[in-house]
């Protein structure tokens, strides 16, 4: 299928098209084989003496290897015709088909992009599935692609429990471990798993990715877990081809680095040799399943045909090196096994090779004729599903009276029967209610259990619900969010806590690139619902600096599909938490609940002792509609102040001062929901009022306030007098200097004066 050009240089020396060379090499190798064949083995006999692989298994693995290879060759040819849109191939890694054969189709798999052999083999696990056509649809970005609906070339399958990965540069390792931990945690809390109880999680990656910080945090957490005798059946498969794009891995580095790592059980298998490697793959899989321990399978592979179709290796590798690499092609070894064992003749191998080629090209041509995504609505359809009526029905569904009494200790201690309380206590009460409502809920993070969090917000939850549902983690935000995804994958409802907003940023890709993207890239076939609680924002007195007073929410606002809520008062917090958990349960959404630390214990609003920032606990049948704002002094039309979080009590105090100074009646709007902003409500309030103030405790650049101003401007109201009061573009200093960089009451009053 490759165009041939007359060339006096032998095929093995030609540097223009290494894919063609590998194709020719295989055929020449088979035709030129001169060895002695053994008598043809029966299907159940060992393919070669001493091999754990029988003849039937070998034949199927070989077929899977050929499917993977010809999908790669097809992609190289049809990419230039604009019929295929992805050329990162699996050539040289086809031995990962052995991992698929040794595992079950219900073992959740998190695969890197060189997993064509694995997928072709896993497709055998269920009848009626077609690895060639399904893959061709994905290569072609067809809207009929069963993995992602044409949104990306991913290896994925809902019935085969392959959760689509897009980055696969180590960011999937934490959630693979989290899934393994979740499998075992489900047993402890009595949660019914969607897979077998003795399932394992599989995660593949390259030797270069093993050096990534996210990979290292996953390995450390796996060892940390096993060291404490906690089951974590994850099979980490390092497919070692010795190179990452163009950077070579030092010879022996993976083995040296992982062979003796504590509590990460190491196995080696030759992924270039089906007959010799399969027994070692089986040993690793069986060990992981039986011992329930983190297991590291070091799988020898090679990489031929370059990193991708645009990688012209001849520009940076010598001809001699390329020829040596291509001589190690695992398909050559598989062909030799077929011939030596007598399982197949030359003609049978070549016929199978060409037949597989024809099927792959035919499927690709068919896929090219199928519909592709053509509208923005189609692109975004699975990104942020929202069924408001169902969400509200779930949010207002009341836990059983017995469960609530047990959670709070007695009928008299039910929170709605107590006096008004501050924000921290109302969040705590709401969490107790949610745990009573959802027995599959888990809360975890740093210091959240016996201590009850550094601000005691989770106090009592560990005592009420036990260590199985409320527990401390290692100090690693990446793994906290990775575990959350694992629990969600297994049908539980995780509420992870990130201790401070500043601590989120080194782990945010677990939300941005992984958790929030899963529904989009799986066409809403997989969901990992969660509510991430984060303490943050500024205004703490006598404590802080940047890491405890971080006021930057920009990174959260940039994540497609994410919901971000920020409550300024206790009753709102309780109702918003109910809405967010319902959103997770009904629509599978990922959300962040941002808790203003400085308001946790705030009781007063205008004067000491007035108690005006205390609130009653809302009855458990009350919740907020997503995007619903709170309005103070709704009849006022002289000026409107938009704010949230710490800005709310400041704005209310400033509104009183503005009225006294200018005689204006001031409306104050608590946005409450920061992502997505309720642009219609913002426009409505702005339209009804003569002047506009936006109070944003975040930074001047890329803050929430910019979104509010944009909503006002795009509604055609940009001509109204308005000002933005916000923080400075700086890190937060220590002590009293912190209040020089964030808005104050008097700043709001002064801004209003500019509108007079």
XYZ file of C-alpha atoms in Angstrom:
756
model
C 0.000 0.000 0.000
C 3.061 2.261 0.112
C 4.215 4.031 -3.018
C 7.596 2.705 -4.056
C 10.297 4.851 -5.582
C 13.229 3.421 -7.588
C 16.240 3.736 -5.360
C 19.672 2.133 -5.604
C 19.925 2.129 -1.802
C 18.633 -1.121 -0.257
C 15.339 -0.869 1.579
C 16.942 -1.339 4.985
C 19.199 1.660 4.346
C 16.605 4.033 2.955
C 15.825 6.897 5.341
C 12.854 8.560 3.704
C 10.050 6.296 4.862
C 10.800 4.094 7.818
C 7.222 2.796 7.899
C 7.689 1.393 4.405
C 10.990 -0.122 5.438
C 9.435 -1.912 8.421
C 6.662 -3.168 6.158
C 9.149 -4.499 3.601
C 11.427 -5.909 6.299
C 8.678 -8.100 7.684
C 7.753 -9.564 4.330
C 11.367 -10.162 3.336
C 12.084 -11.775 6.695
C 9.224 -14.229 6.305
C 10.034 -15.078 2.687
C 13.709 -15.529 3.457
C 13.376 -17.649 6.595
C 15.520 -20.778 6.294
C 15.061 -22.449 9.679
C 13.770 -25.910 10.500
C 10.104 -26.080 11.472
C 8.856 -28.360 14.239
C 5.680 -30.434 13.826
C 2.634 -28.191 14.036
C 1.452 -27.999 17.684
C -2.136 -28.710 18.690
C -4.103 -25.624 19.805
C -3.608 -26.422 23.487
C 0.067 -27.368 23.240
C 2.913 -25.020 24.153
C 3.943 -22.955 21.161
C 7.587 -23.760 21.926
C 9.111 -26.086 24.488
C 9.021 -24.493 27.908
C 6.678 -21.669 26.912
C 3.619 -20.836 29.017
C 1.825 -19.788 25.844
C -0.126 -22.394 23.903
C -0.520 -22.430 20.143
C -4.026 -21.013 20.156
C -2.981 -18.180 22.454
C 0.049 -17.430 20.321
C -2.017 -17.275 17.142
C -4.451 -14.826 18.712
C -1.703 -12.641 20.148
C 0.065 -12.620 16.791
C -3.163 -11.571 15.088
C -3.569 -8.747 17.645
C -0.003 -7.627 16.954
C -0.716 -7.518 13.228
C -3.893 -5.522 13.733
C -1.957 -2.976 15.763
C 0.836 -2.778 13.202
C -1.414 -2.337 10.200
C -3.416 0.364 11.954
C -0.115 2.211 12.328
C 0.836 1.664 8.691
C -2.615 2.704 7.564
C -2.403 5.911 9.610
C 0.901 6.881 7.977
C -0.545 6.455 4.470
C -3.952 8.051 4.996
C -2.776 10.951 7.146
C -1.336 12.664 4.055
C -4.732 12.204 2.399
C -6.434 13.919 5.360
C -8.442 10.796 6.124
C -6.660 10.057 9.413
C -5.673 12.598 12.069
C -3.326 10.778 14.399
C -0.019 9.015 13.804
C 1.458 8.263 17.229
C 1.719 4.527 16.815
C 2.233 1.334 18.793
C 4.899 -0.207 16.568
C 7.440 -1.985 18.711
C 5.053 -2.114 21.673
C 2.774 -4.839 20.314
C 3.888 -7.122 23.136
C 1.504 -5.278 25.467
C -1.142 -7.554 23.960
C 0.165 -10.128 26.461
C -0.976 -7.908 29.337
C -4.453 -7.725 27.836
C -4.572 -11.492 27.433
C -3.446 -12.137 31.011
C -6.014 -9.769 32.512
C -9.804 -9.482 32.384
C -11.906 -7.040 30.434
C -13.354 -5.856 33.748
C -9.963 -4.865 35.129
C -10.071 -1.071 34.691
C -7.309 -0.042 32.291
C -5.613 3.338 32.003
C -3.503 3.098 28.867
C -0.881 5.223 27.178
C -1.010 5.931 23.472
C 1.107 2.951 22.321
C -1.571 0.441 23.315
C -2.820 -0.824 19.958
C -1.788 -4.400 20.709
C -3.416 -4.323 24.141
C -6.674 -3.024 22.711
C -6.771 -5.478 19.807
C -6.345 -8.350 22.260
C -8.807 -7.026 24.843
C -11.466 -6.814 22.145
C -11.419 -10.633 22.135
C -12.815 -10.661 25.652
C -16.335 -9.832 24.500
C -18.050 -11.342 21.449
C -19.194 -9.220 18.549
C -16.683 -6.393 18.948
C -14.472 -5.201 16.109
C -11.085 -3.741 17.074
C -10.277 -2.674 13.531
C -13.445 -0.733 12.780
C -13.662 0.842 16.228
C -10.046 1.970 15.965
C -10.486 3.226 12.414
C -13.403 5.404 13.517
C -11.220 6.895 16.209
C -8.303 7.522 13.836
C -10.708 9.251 11.465
C -12.211 11.475 14.195
C -15.620 10.144 13.226
C -18.636 11.191 15.244
C -19.455 7.473 15.333
C -16.227 6.655 17.172
C -17.466 4.542 20.107
C -14.670 5.746 22.406
C -14.897 9.547 22.274
C -17.441 10.377 19.613
C -14.694 11.851 17.431
C -13.341 14.320 19.997
C -9.888 12.786 20.197
C -7.958 9.717 19.145
C -8.087 7.755 22.391
C -7.879 4.134 23.379
C -11.104 3.598 25.250
C -14.123 1.358 25.561
C -17.004 1.390 27.993
C -17.789 -2.360 27.752
C -14.083 -3.229 27.993
C -13.437 -0.941 30.976
C -10.759 1.066 29.205
C -11.124 4.621 30.469
C -9.960 7.093 27.787
C -6.695 8.911 28.461
C -5.549 11.876 26.437
C -2.281 13.130 27.919
C -0.814 9.807 29.058
C 2.385 11.536 30.149
C 2.151 10.158 33.675
C -0.934 12.141 34.726
C -3.055 8.985 34.680
C -0.926 7.100 37.216
C -2.458 8.655 40.366
C -6.023 7.837 39.375
C -5.037 4.285 38.473
C -3.737 3.830 42.007
C -6.828 5.597 43.301
C -8.994 3.090 41.458
C -7.067 0.189 42.977
C -7.484 1.672 46.458
C -11.174 2.230 45.742
C -11.715 -1.411 44.792
C -10.599 -2.405 48.269
C -12.309 0.495 50.052
C -15.637 -0.540 48.550
C -15.415 -3.849 50.397
C -14.854 -2.059 53.684
C -17.864 0.262 53.409
C -20.192 -2.292 51.852
C -20.396 -0.564 48.478
C -21.359 -2.723 45.508
C -18.632 -2.499 42.890
C -19.455 -2.343 39.167
C -16.690 -4.925 38.600
C -15.524 -8.144 40.278
C -14.302 -7.846 43.848
C -10.854 -9.195 42.959
C -10.321 -6.856 40.012
C -7.054 -5.018 39.564
C -6.313 -1.648 37.970
C -3.930 -1.616 35.005
C -1.854 1.404 34.050
C 0.657 1.580 31.202
C 3.253 4.250 30.487
C 6.680 4.666 28.921
C 10.130 4.664 30.452
C 10.471 8.417 29.868
C 7.167 9.090 31.628
C 8.367 7.102 34.648
C 10.613 10.055 35.480
C 7.757 12.541 35.600
C 6.922 14.068 38.978
C 3.330 12.857 38.700
C 4.518 9.308 38.080
C 6.903 9.472 41.013
C 4.170 10.697 43.333
C 2.019 7.734 42.285
C 4.838 5.241 42.879
C 5.566 6.789 46.268
C 1.903 6.694 47.260
C 1.636 3.074 46.130
C 4.610 2.127 48.296
C 3.298 4.257 51.173
C -0.010 2.415 50.985
C 1.537 -1.053 50.807
C 3.946 -0.236 53.641
C 0.899 0.189 55.880
C -0.476 -3.176 54.737
C -3.353 -1.501 52.922
C -4.412 -3.348 49.749
C -3.814 -1.497 46.491
C -3.985 -3.884 43.514
C -2.552 -1.704 40.769
C -0.437 -3.162 37.960
C 1.922 -0.488 36.703
C 3.214 -1.536 33.279
C 6.328 0.364 32.255
C 6.790 -0.234 28.537
C 10.497 0.428 28.262
C 11.537 1.275 24.712
C 14.608 3.196 25.804
C 13.626 6.591 24.457
C 11.241 9.504 24.960
C 10.711 11.286 21.632
C 14.441 11.883 21.054
C 15.835 11.682 24.600
C 17.313 8.301 25.420
C 16.758 6.605 28.741
C 20.088 5.514 30.259
C 20.597 1.808 29.721
C 19.355 -0.158 32.711
C 17.816 2.885 34.404
C 14.281 1.524 34.823
C 15.442 -1.767 36.281
C 17.933 -0.068 38.584
C 15.383 2.495 39.700
C 12.486 0.135 40.385
C 13.889 -3.325 41.053
C 14.512 -2.681 44.743
C 11.967 0.024 45.478
C 10.303 -0.733 48.833
C 6.758 -2.103 48.682
C 6.480 -1.869 44.904
C 6.834 -5.453 43.696
C 9.007 -5.658 40.577
C 8.656 -8.074 37.654
C 10.400 -8.106 34.290
C 9.027 -9.519 31.036
C 10.352 -9.488 27.498
C 7.659 -7.773 25.475
C 9.534 -8.496 22.255
C 9.072 -12.261 22.590
C 5.582 -13.708 23.003
C 6.810 -17.218 23.697
C 9.356 -16.174 26.294
C 7.628 -13.176 27.853
C 4.130 -14.447 28.476
C 4.974 -16.498 31.581
C 6.499 -13.444 33.266
C 3.522 -11.288 32.369
C 1.233 -13.940 33.853
C 3.309 -14.045 37.038
C 3.042 -10.291 37.495
C -0.714 -10.226 36.884
C -1.411 -13.193 39.153
C 0.790 -11.746 41.893
C -1.068 -8.416 41.765
C -4.473 -10.099 41.844
C -3.567 -12.523 44.595
C -1.465 -10.299 46.874
C -3.500 -7.079 46.309
C -0.187 -5.208 46.328
C 1.131 -2.536 43.952
C 3.026 -4.348 41.222
C 5.517 -2.935 38.729
C 5.820 -4.843 35.456
C 8.902 -3.780 33.516
C 8.034 -4.734 29.943
C 10.835 -4.631 27.400
C 9.710 -2.999 24.150
C 11.230 -1.028 21.313
C 10.034 1.905 19.255
C 10.088 1.710 15.507
C 8.760 4.142 12.896
C 9.532 7.091 15.193
C 7.519 8.866 17.852
C 4.873 9.895 15.321
C 4.466 10.415 11.618
C 6.149 13.818 11.839
C 9.238 12.404 13.576
C 11.877 11.929 10.883
C 14.350 9.943 12.922
C 16.921 9.927 10.141
C 17.547 13.589 10.988
C 18.822 12.775 14.457
C 19.646 9.028 14.489
C 22.250 7.268 12.397
C 21.286 4.753 9.709
C 23.152 2.061 11.640
C 21.161 2.764 14.802
C 17.855 2.788 12.931
C 18.643 -0.519 11.261
C 19.545 -2.055 14.620
C 16.282 -0.861 16.147
C 14.247 -2.178 13.217
C 16.009 -5.544 13.449
C 14.510 -5.828 16.941
C 10.951 -5.505 15.618
C 8.791 -7.810 17.785
C 6.797 -8.864 14.733
C 9.931 -10.429 13.302
C 10.307 -12.491 16.453
C 6.622 -13.466 16.373
C 6.943 -14.538 12.739
C 10.012 -16.608 13.691
C 8.070 -18.281 16.520
C 5.232 -19.096 14.114
C 7.666 -20.623 11.649
C 9.937 -22.422 14.133
C 7.020 -23.981 15.985
C 5.347 -25.141 12.798
C 2.225 -23.223 13.791
C 2.185 -21.333 10.489
C 3.875 -21.526 7.106
C 5.414 -18.640 5.218
C 2.407 -18.396 2.946
C -0.018 -18.474 5.874
C 1.826 -15.667 7.646
C 2.028 -13.505 4.550
C -1.621 -14.155 3.731
C -2.643 -13.173 7.267
C -0.425 -10.099 7.058
C -1.987 -8.926 3.800
C -5.502 -9.805 4.872
C -5.056 -7.710 8.026
C -3.711 -4.845 5.919
C -6.775 -4.967 3.648
C -9.166 -4.994 6.600
C -7.467 -1.990 8.205
C -7.469 0.061 5.002
C -11.042 -0.928 4.185
C -12.172 0.071 7.673
C -10.305 3.382 7.388
C -11.890 4.177 4.029
C -15.286 3.325 5.479
C -14.625 5.480 8.551
C -13.658 8.407 6.348
C -17.148 8.376 4.850
C -18.870 8.483 8.234
C -20.124 11.758 9.762
C -17.721 13.985 11.678
C -18.430 16.612 14.291
C -19.609 19.759 12.507
C -21.152 22.011 15.167
C -19.953 23.593 18.403
C -23.008 22.203 20.166
C -21.979 18.706 19.129
C -18.426 19.261 20.365
C -19.573 20.422 23.779
C -22.498 18.067 24.274
C -20.837 15.727 26.816
C -18.717 18.395 28.509
C -21.118 19.655 31.167
C -24.380 17.702 31.312
C -26.943 19.388 33.514
C -30.486 18.280 34.234
C -31.704 20.962 36.669
C -35.014 19.353 37.643
C -33.374 16.051 38.503
C -30.530 17.775 40.318
C -32.896 19.817 42.440
C -35.033 16.781 43.219
C -31.928 14.944 44.388
C -30.551 17.936 46.293
C -33.768 18.346 48.262
C -34.240 14.636 48.916
C -34.012 14.256 52.677
C -31.882 11.597 54.374
C -33.790 9.099 56.463
C -34.691 10.424 59.944
C -32.911 7.443 61.511
C -29.703 8.141 59.595
C -29.770 11.800 60.598
C -30.330 11.046 64.266
C -27.478 8.572 64.193
C -25.221 11.095 62.470
C -25.933 13.940 64.875
C -26.313 11.886 68.047
C -29.925 12.567 68.987
C -33.130 14.236 67.844
C -32.349 17.278 69.980
C -28.977 17.753 68.284
C -30.348 18.063 64.752
C -28.768 21.245 63.365
C -32.003 22.929 62.287
C -33.029 22.891 65.976
C -29.933 24.797 67.059
C -29.311 28.518 67.322
C -27.708 30.398 64.455
C -24.092 29.434 63.791
C -21.090 30.601 61.801
C -19.872 29.280 58.452
C -17.474 26.558 59.657
C -20.095 24.894 61.824
C -22.756 24.986 59.124
C -20.389 23.365 56.620
C -19.648 20.719 59.221
C -23.350 20.088 59.824
C -24.002 19.864 56.091
C -21.246 17.278 55.709
C -22.785 15.176 58.473
C -26.105 15.352 56.646
C -24.529 14.324 53.347
C -22.802 11.363 54.969
C -26.149 10.276 56.390
C -27.776 10.655 52.978
C -25.094 8.938 50.900
C -23.463 5.873 52.497
C -21.001 5.789 49.582
C -19.576 9.202 50.521
C -15.901 9.396 51.526
C -14.034 12.412 52.885
C -10.254 12.465 52.927
C -7.247 14.763 52.832
C -4.521 16.058 55.106
C -5.462 16.252 58.830
C -9.192 15.839 58.206
C -9.848 12.788 60.411
C -9.168 12.820 64.163
C -7.976 16.438 64.118
C -11.006 17.528 62.118
C -9.003 19.729 59.773
C -6.754 22.666 60.607
C -9.875 24.802 61.110
C -11.996 21.993 62.691
C -14.448 22.110 59.785
C -14.539 18.290 59.593
C -14.577 17.816 63.359
C -16.677 14.855 64.512
C -17.050 13.231 61.103
C -14.379 10.635 61.842
C -16.004 9.774 65.160
C -19.478 9.568 63.623
C -18.621 7.609 60.465
C -15.333 5.874 61.183
C -11.962 5.514 59.536
C -13.412 3.666 56.559
C -15.167 6.790 55.320
C -13.179 9.666 56.836
C -9.412 9.320 56.718
C -6.121 11.151 56.446
C -3.927 10.873 53.387
C -0.246 11.402 52.795
C 0.803 14.992 52.207
C 0.349 14.968 48.462
C -2.413 16.918 46.763
C -1.852 15.132 43.458
C -2.645 11.795 45.074
C -5.604 13.212 46.992
C -7.194 14.182 43.685
C -6.009 10.978 42.012
C -7.677 8.904 44.718
C -10.837 10.957 44.348
C -11.016 9.970 40.696
C -10.458 6.334 41.604
C -13.274 6.313 44.143
C -15.552 8.047 41.659
C -14.658 5.523 38.948
C -15.896 2.788 41.259
C -19.242 4.466 41.918
C -18.517 6.175 45.210
C -18.948 9.870 46.018
C -15.629 11.402 47.077
C -15.330 14.725 48.900
C -11.572 15.329 48.970
C -10.178 18.287 50.847
C -7.280 20.446 49.680
C -6.018 22.166 52.808
C -5.288 25.530 51.181
C -5.987 27.023 47.769
C -2.275 27.651 47.236
C -1.642 23.925 47.623
C -3.931 23.131 44.703
C -1.745 24.580 41.981
C 0.921 21.872 41.992
C -1.812 19.270 41.502
C -4.407 21.069 39.444
C -3.844 18.996 36.315
C -5.579 16.135 38.120
C -8.713 18.282 37.756
C -7.918 20.186 34.560
C -6.419 17.405 32.462
C -7.972 14.351 34.052
C -11.108 14.563 36.210
C -12.921 17.352 34.378
C -12.039 16.008 30.931
C -13.285 12.431 31.341
C -16.910 13.039 30.368
C -15.812 15.065 27.349
C -13.277 12.582 25.972
C -15.425 9.518 26.705
C -18.550 11.066 25.173
C -20.113 10.917 28.671
C -19.706 7.141 28.893
C -17.415 7.424 31.915
C -17.914 9.813 34.811
C -15.876 10.574 37.922
C -18.161 12.778 40.035
C -16.675 14.536 43.027
C -16.914 17.641 45.190
C -13.483 19.058 45.984
C -13.463 21.226 49.105
C -10.729 23.880 49.202
C -10.065 26.313 52.023
C -8.656 29.546 50.703
C -8.786 33.249 49.899
C -7.325 36.057 52.012
C -8.101 38.193 55.039
C -6.825 35.887 57.772
C -5.443 37.984 60.582
C -2.326 37.057 62.498
C -1.645 34.106 60.209
C -0.726 33.682 56.653
C 1.468 34.915 53.937
C 0.897 33.743 50.399
C 0.383 30.032 51.046
C -2.431 30.601 53.521
C -3.990 33.653 51.896
C -3.949 32.783 48.209
C -6.568 34.780 46.340
C -5.970 33.471 42.814
C -8.873 31.543 41.279
C -7.779 32.037 37.685
C -6.651 28.448 37.135
C -10.040 27.135 38.269
C -11.944 29.508 35.994
C -10.083 28.115 32.978
C -11.189 24.484 33.356
C -13.951 23.464 30.917
C -16.936 21.812 32.553
C -15.892 22.542 36.134
C -18.362 24.068 38.595
C -16.982 26.376 41.288
C -19.078 27.569 44.200
C -18.037 29.968 46.963
C -20.300 30.572 49.962
C -19.914 33.612 52.162
C -22.361 32.488 54.887
C -23.326 29.251 56.573
C -26.855 28.659 55.296
C -25.739 29.185 51.712
C -22.839 26.803 52.247
C -25.119 23.994 53.410
C -27.531 24.423 50.512
C -24.738 24.737 47.944
C -23.085 21.548 49.169
C -26.394 19.726 48.700
C -26.649 21.045 45.152
C -23.070 20.105 44.297
C -23.387 16.556 45.605
C -26.655 16.168 43.701
C -24.935 17.486 40.584
C -22.274 14.820 41.080
C -24.803 12.042 41.654
C -27.171 12.942 38.812
C -24.944 14.397 36.110
C -21.533 13.032 37.086
C -19.996 16.480 37.408
C -16.737 17.593 38.993
C -16.990 20.649 41.223
C -14.940 22.758 43.607
C -16.385 24.268 46.770
C -14.197 27.194 47.756
C -14.440 28.028 51.467
C -13.274 31.507 52.615
C -11.084 30.796 55.632
C -11.438 34.295 57.090
C -15.222 33.845 57.237
C -15.148 30.404 58.892
C -15.558 31.861 62.385
C -17.032 35.270 61.519
C -20.084 36.104 63.609
C -20.548 39.840 63.276
C -21.158 42.130 60.326
C -21.295 45.826 61.256
C -20.262 45.924 64.893
C -18.788 43.548 67.474
C -21.483 41.412 69.012
C -24.200 42.104 66.433
C -24.231 38.440 65.338
C -25.437 39.440 61.894
C -23.198 36.964 60.047
C -24.587 33.963 61.912
C -27.266 31.951 60.119
C -29.797 29.277 60.919
C -29.195 25.827 59.474
C -31.480 25.318 56.458
C -33.817 22.343 56.642
C -32.464 19.343 54.733
C -35.080 19.728 51.994
C -33.626 23.089 50.891
C -30.984 23.600 48.213
C -29.892 26.221 45.714
C -30.354 26.207 41.976
C -26.977 26.189 40.250
C -26.128 29.821 39.448
C -28.754 31.298 41.789
C -27.557 34.537 43.375
C -28.421 36.037 46.776
C -29.674 39.636 46.651
C -29.632 42.157 49.498
C -31.847 45.270 49.244
C -33.327 44.051 45.961
C -35.504 47.147 45.495
C -32.507 49.496 45.343
C -31.658 50.917 41.897
C -29.109 53.681 42.499
C -26.141 51.329 42.577
C -25.438 47.602 42.493
C -22.424 45.877 44.000
C -21.478 42.428 42.704
C -19.250 40.355 44.957
C -18.672 36.977 46.597
C -16.822 35.384 49.520
C -15.007 37.863 51.785
C -16.231 40.652 49.549
C -19.789 40.172 50.770
C -19.564 41.463 54.347
C -17.260 44.241 53.086
C -19.762 45.195 50.393
C -22.663 45.228 52.830
C -20.763 47.475 55.207
C -19.691 49.693 52.321
C -23.279 49.885 51.057
C -24.342 51.387 54.383
C -21.502 53.926 54.210
C -22.316 54.808 50.582
C -25.943 55.415 51.445
C -24.933 57.665 54.320
C -22.470 59.619 52.161
C -24.299 59.854 48.834
C -27.888 59.029 49.690
C -27.951 56.138 47.237
C -29.940 52.995 47.765
C -27.498 50.163 47.111
C -28.296 46.652 45.962
C -25.713 43.991 46.851
C -25.516 40.740 44.886
C -23.685 37.678 46.193
C -22.738 35.757 43.062
C -22.137 32.531 45.053
C -21.394 30.561 41.869
C -18.104 31.622 40.282
C -17.893 29.050 37.470
C -19.963 29.284 35.407
C -21.055 32.824 36.165
C -24.768 33.525 35.889
C -24.375 36.087 33.117
C -28.117 36.589 32.689
C -28.572 37.485 36.350
C -25.559 39.801 36.283
C -26.973 41.606 33.244
C -30.427 41.871 34.828
C -29.169 43.506 38.018
C -26.840 45.797 36.079
C -29.677 46.858 33.796
C -31.924 47.718 36.734
C -29.371 49.905 38.530
C -27.819 53.244 37.616
C -24.273 52.491 38.734
C -22.174 49.350 38.977
C -19.436 48.288 41.375
C -17.650 44.948 41.133
C -15.821 43.854 44.275
C -13.400 41.024 43.596
C -10.984 39.907 46.303
C -8.991 38.114 43.618
C -6.210 39.679 41.616
C -6.582 42.466 39.093
C -5.688 40.236 36.136
C -7.869 37.288 35.136
C -10.040 37.426 38.243
C -13.742 36.762 38.680
C -14.381 40.481 38.330
C -13.235 40.383 34.720
C -15.940 37.822 34.021
C -18.565 40.049 35.629
C -17.463 43.091 33.635
C -17.483 41.024 30.439
C -21.042 39.834 31.116
C -22.157 43.428 31.652
C -20.399 44.700 28.540
C -21.671 41.911 26.312
C -25.191 42.684 27.512
C -24.765 46.175 26.014
C -24.489 47.881 29.396
C -20.842 48.895 29.225
C -21.771 52.570 28.986
C -23.079 52.721 32.551
C -20.874 54.280 35.236
C -18.927 51.475 36.840
C -15.753 50.569 38.701
C -13.945 47.413 39.680
C -12.404 47.049 43.134
C -9.981 44.147 43.301
C -6.676 42.852 44.568
C -3.288 43.774 43.203
C -1.282 41.562 40.866
C 1.096 40.374 43.542
C 1.716 37.555 45.944
C 0.351 38.097 49.434
C 2.936 39.322 51.968
C 3.037 38.495 55.664
C 1.344 40.267 58.569
C -0.375 43.631 58.125
C 1.167 44.174 54.716
C -1.275 41.577 53.379
C -4.090 44.108 53.654
C -2.301 46.472 51.311
C -2.849 44.138 48.350
C -6.518 43.143 48.780
C -9.661 45.305 48.786
C -10.963 46.961 51.961
C -14.302 48.500 52.922
C -12.978 52.016 52.316
C -11.767 51.075 48.839
C -15.348 50.236 47.870
C -16.647 53.497 49.310
C -13.934 55.421 47.501
C -14.771 53.711 44.200
C -18.411 54.661 44.632
C -17.330 58.276 45.049
C -15.822 58.149 41.577
C -19.266 57.318 40.187
C -20.987 60.286 41.835
